GROMACS .gro file of N, CA and C in nm:
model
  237
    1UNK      N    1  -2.763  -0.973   0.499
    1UNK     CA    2  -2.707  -0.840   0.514
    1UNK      C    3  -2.561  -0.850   0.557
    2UNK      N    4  -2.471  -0.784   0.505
    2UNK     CA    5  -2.350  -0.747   0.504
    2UNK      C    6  -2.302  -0.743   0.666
    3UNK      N    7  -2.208  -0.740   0.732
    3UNK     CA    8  -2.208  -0.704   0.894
    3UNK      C    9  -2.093  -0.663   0.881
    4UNK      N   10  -2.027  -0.640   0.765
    4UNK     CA   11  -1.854  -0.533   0.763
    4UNK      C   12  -1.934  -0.370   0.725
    5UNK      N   13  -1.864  -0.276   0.804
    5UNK     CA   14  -1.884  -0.163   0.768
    5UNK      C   15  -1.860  -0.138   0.630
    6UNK      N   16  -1.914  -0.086   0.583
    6UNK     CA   17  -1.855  -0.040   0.380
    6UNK      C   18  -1.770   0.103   0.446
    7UNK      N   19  -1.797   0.211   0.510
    7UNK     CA   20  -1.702   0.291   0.459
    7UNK      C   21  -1.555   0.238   0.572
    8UNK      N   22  -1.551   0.160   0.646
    8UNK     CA   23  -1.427   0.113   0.663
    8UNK      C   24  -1.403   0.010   0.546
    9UNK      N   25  -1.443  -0.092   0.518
    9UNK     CA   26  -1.410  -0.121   0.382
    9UNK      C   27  -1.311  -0.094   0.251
   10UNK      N   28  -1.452   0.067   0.265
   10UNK     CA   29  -1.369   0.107   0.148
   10UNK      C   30  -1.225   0.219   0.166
   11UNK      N   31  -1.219   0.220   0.302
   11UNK     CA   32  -1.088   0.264   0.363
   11UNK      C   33  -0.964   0.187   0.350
   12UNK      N   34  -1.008   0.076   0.433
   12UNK     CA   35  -0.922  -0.042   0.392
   12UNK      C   36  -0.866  -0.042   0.301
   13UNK      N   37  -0.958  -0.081   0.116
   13UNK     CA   38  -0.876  -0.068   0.012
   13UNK      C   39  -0.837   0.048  -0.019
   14UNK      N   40  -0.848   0.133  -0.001
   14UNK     CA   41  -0.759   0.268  -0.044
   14UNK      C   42  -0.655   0.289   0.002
   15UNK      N   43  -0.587   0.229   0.168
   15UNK     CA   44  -0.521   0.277   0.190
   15UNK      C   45  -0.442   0.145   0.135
   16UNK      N   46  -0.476   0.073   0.147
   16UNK     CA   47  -0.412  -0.067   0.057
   16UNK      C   48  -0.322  -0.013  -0.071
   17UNK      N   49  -0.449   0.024  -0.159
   17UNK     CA   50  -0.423   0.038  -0.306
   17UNK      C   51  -0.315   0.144  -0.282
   18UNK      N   52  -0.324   0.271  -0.238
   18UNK     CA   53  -0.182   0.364  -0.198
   18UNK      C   54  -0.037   0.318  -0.186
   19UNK      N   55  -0.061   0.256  -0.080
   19UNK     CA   56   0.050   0.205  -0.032
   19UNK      C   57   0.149   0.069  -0.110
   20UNK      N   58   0.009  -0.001  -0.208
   20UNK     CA   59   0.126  -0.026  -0.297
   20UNK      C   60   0.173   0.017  -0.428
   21UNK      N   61   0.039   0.130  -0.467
   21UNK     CA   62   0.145   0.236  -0.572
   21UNK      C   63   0.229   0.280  -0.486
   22UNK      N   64   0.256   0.296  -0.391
   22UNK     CA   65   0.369   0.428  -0.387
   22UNK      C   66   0.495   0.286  -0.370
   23UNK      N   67   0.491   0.170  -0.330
   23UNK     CA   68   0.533   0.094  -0.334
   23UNK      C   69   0.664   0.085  -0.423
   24UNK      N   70   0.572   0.080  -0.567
   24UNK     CA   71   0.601   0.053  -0.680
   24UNK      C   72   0.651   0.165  -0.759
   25UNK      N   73   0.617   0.267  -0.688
   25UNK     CA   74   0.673   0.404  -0.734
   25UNK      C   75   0.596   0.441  -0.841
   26UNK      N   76   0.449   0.444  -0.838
   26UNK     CA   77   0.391   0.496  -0.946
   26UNK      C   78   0.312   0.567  -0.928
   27UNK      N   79   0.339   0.683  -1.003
   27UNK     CA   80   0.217   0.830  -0.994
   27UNK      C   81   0.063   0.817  -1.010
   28UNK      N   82  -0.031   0.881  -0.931
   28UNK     CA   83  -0.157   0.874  -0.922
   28UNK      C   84  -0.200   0.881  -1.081
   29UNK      N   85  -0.062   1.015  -1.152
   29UNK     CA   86  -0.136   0.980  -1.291
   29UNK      C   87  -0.121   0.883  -1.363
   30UNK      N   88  -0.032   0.810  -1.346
   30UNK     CA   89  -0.024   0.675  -1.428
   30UNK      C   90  -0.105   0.592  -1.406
   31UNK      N   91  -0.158   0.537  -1.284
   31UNK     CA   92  -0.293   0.523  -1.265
   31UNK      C   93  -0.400   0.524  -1.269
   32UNK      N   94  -0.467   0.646  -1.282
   32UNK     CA   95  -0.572   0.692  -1.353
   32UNK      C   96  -0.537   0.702  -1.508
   33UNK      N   97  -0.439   0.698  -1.562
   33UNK     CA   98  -0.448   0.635  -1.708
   33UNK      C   99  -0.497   0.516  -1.712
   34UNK      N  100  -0.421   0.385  -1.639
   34UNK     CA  101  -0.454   0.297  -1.634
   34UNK      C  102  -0.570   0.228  -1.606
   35UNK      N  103  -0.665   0.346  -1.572
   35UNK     CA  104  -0.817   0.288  -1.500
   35UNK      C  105  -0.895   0.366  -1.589
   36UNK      N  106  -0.830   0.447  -1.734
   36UNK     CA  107  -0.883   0.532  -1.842
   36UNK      C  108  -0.965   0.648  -1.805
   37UNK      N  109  -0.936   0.719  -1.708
   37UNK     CA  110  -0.914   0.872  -1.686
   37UNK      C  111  -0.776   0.935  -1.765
   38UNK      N  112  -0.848   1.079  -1.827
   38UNK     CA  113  -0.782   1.139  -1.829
   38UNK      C  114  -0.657   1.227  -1.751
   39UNK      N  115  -0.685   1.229  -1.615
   39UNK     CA  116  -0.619   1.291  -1.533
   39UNK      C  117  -0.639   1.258  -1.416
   40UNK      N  118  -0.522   1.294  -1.328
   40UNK     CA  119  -0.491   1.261  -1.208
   40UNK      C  120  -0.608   1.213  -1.124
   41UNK      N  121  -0.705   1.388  -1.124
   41UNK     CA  122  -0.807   1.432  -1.028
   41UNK      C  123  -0.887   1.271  -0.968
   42UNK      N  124  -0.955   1.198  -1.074
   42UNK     CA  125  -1.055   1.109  -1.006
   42UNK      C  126  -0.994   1.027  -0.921
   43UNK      N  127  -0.894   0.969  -0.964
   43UNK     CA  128  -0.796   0.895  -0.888
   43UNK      C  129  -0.721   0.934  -0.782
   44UNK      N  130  -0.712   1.045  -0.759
   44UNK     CA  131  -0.647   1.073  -0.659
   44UNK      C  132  -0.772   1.157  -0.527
   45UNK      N  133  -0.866   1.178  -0.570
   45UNK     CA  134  -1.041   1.134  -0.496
   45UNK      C  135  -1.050   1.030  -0.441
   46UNK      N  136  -1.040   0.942  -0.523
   46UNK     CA  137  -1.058   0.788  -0.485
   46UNK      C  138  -0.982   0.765  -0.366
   47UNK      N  139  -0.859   0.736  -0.400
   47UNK     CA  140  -0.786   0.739  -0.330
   47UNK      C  141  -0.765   0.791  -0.191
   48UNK      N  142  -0.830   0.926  -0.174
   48UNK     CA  143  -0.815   0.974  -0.067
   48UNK      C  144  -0.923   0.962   0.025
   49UNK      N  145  -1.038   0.948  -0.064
   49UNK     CA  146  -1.196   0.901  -0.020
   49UNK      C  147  -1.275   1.028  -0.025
   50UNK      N  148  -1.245   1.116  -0.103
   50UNK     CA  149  -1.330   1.238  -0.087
   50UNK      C  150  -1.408   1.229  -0.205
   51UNK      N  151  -1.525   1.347  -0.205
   51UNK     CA  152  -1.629   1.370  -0.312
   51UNK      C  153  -1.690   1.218  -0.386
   52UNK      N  154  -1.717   1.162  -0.275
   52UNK     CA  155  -1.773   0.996  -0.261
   52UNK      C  156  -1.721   0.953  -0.404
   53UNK      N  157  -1.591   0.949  -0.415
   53UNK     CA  158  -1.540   0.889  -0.539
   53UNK      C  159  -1.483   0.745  -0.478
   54UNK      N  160  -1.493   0.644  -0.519
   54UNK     CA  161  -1.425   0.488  -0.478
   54UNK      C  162  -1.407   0.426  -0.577
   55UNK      N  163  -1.287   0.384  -0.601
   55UNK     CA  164  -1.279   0.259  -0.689
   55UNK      C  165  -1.406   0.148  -0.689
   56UNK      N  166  -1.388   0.118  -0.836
   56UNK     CA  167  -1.454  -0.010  -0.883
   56UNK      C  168  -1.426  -0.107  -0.869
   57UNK      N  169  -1.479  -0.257  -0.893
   57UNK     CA  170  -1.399  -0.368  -0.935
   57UNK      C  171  -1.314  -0.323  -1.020
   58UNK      N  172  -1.350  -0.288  -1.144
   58UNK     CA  173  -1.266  -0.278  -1.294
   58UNK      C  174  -1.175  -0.246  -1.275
   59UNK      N  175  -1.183  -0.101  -1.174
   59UNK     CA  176  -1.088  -0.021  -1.171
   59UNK      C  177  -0.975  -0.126  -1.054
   60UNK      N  178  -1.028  -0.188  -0.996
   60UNK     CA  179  -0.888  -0.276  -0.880
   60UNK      C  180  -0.805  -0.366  -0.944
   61UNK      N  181  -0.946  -0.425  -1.060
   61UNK     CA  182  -0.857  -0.530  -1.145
   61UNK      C  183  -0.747  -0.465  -1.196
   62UNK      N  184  -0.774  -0.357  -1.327
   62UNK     CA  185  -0.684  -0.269  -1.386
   62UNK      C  186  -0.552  -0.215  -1.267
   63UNK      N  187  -0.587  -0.164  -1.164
   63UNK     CA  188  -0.453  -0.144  -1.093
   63UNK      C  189  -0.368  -0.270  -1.057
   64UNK      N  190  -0.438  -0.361  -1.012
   64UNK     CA  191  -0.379  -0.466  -0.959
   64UNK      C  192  -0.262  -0.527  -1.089
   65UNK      N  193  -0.342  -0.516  -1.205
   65UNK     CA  194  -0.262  -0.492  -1.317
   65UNK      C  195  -0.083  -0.463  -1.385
   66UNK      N  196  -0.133  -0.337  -1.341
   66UNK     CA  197  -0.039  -0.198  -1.337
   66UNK      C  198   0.047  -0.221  -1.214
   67UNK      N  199   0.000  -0.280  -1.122
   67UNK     CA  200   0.117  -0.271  -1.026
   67UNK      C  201   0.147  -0.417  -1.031
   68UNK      N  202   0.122  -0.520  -1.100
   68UNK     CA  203   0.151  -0.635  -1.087
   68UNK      C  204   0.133  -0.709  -0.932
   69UNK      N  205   0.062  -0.672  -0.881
   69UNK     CA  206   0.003  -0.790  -0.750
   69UNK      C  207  -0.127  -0.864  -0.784
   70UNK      N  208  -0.168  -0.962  -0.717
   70UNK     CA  209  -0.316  -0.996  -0.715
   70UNK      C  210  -0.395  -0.907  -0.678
   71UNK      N  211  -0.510  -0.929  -0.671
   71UNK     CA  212  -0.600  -0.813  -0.655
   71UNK      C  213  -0.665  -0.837  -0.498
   72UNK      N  214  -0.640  -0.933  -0.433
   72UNK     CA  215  -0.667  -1.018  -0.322
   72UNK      C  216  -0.548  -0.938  -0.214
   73UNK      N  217  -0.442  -0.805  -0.244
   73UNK     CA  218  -0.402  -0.743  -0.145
   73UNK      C  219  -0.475  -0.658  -0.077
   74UNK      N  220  -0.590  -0.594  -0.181
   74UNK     CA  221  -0.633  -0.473  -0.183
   74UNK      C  222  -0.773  -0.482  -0.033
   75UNK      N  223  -0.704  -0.646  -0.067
   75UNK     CA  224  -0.823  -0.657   0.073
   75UNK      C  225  -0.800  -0.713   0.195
   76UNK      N  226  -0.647  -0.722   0.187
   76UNK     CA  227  -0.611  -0.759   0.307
   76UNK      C  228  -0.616  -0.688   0.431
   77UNK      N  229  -0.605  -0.769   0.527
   77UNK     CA  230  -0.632  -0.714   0.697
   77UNK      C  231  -0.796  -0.627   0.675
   78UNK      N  232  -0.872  -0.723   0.615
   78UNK     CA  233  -0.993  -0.659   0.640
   78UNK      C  234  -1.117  -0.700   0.727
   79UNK      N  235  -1.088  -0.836   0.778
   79UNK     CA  236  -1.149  -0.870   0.856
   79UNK      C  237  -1.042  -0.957   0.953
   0.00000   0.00000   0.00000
């Protein structure tokens, strides 16, 4: 059994993943293109952690992508 909280976890990477789009200067919608949404909305759910929306793997790979980092930021300072 797991002994890290998941919804700090999945706090962790969100505020991760944020902070280096905004980094990089890229819009939630470019993003959610990149993770093949049509629009902003899911991604910017995710992101914020509401209406139990969370990124995927797929979807971290694909950003990690798009913003050109490893995908190994998204989890930093997590334990």
């Amino acid at each position: 059994m797991c002994s890290v909280n998941i919804d700090k976890l999945h706090t962790r990477i969100r505020n991760n993943v944020k902070k280096l789009r905004e980094k990089r200067h890229k819009s939630q919608l470019e993003m959610a293109l990149a993770i093949g949404h049509s629009s902003a909305a899911f991604y910017a759910k995710a992101e914020l952690g509401i209406q139990n929306k969370k990124f995927n793997i797929e979807h971290l790979c694909k950003i990690a992508e798009v913003l050109e980092v490893d995908i190994r930021e998204f989890f930093k300072d997590l334990f």
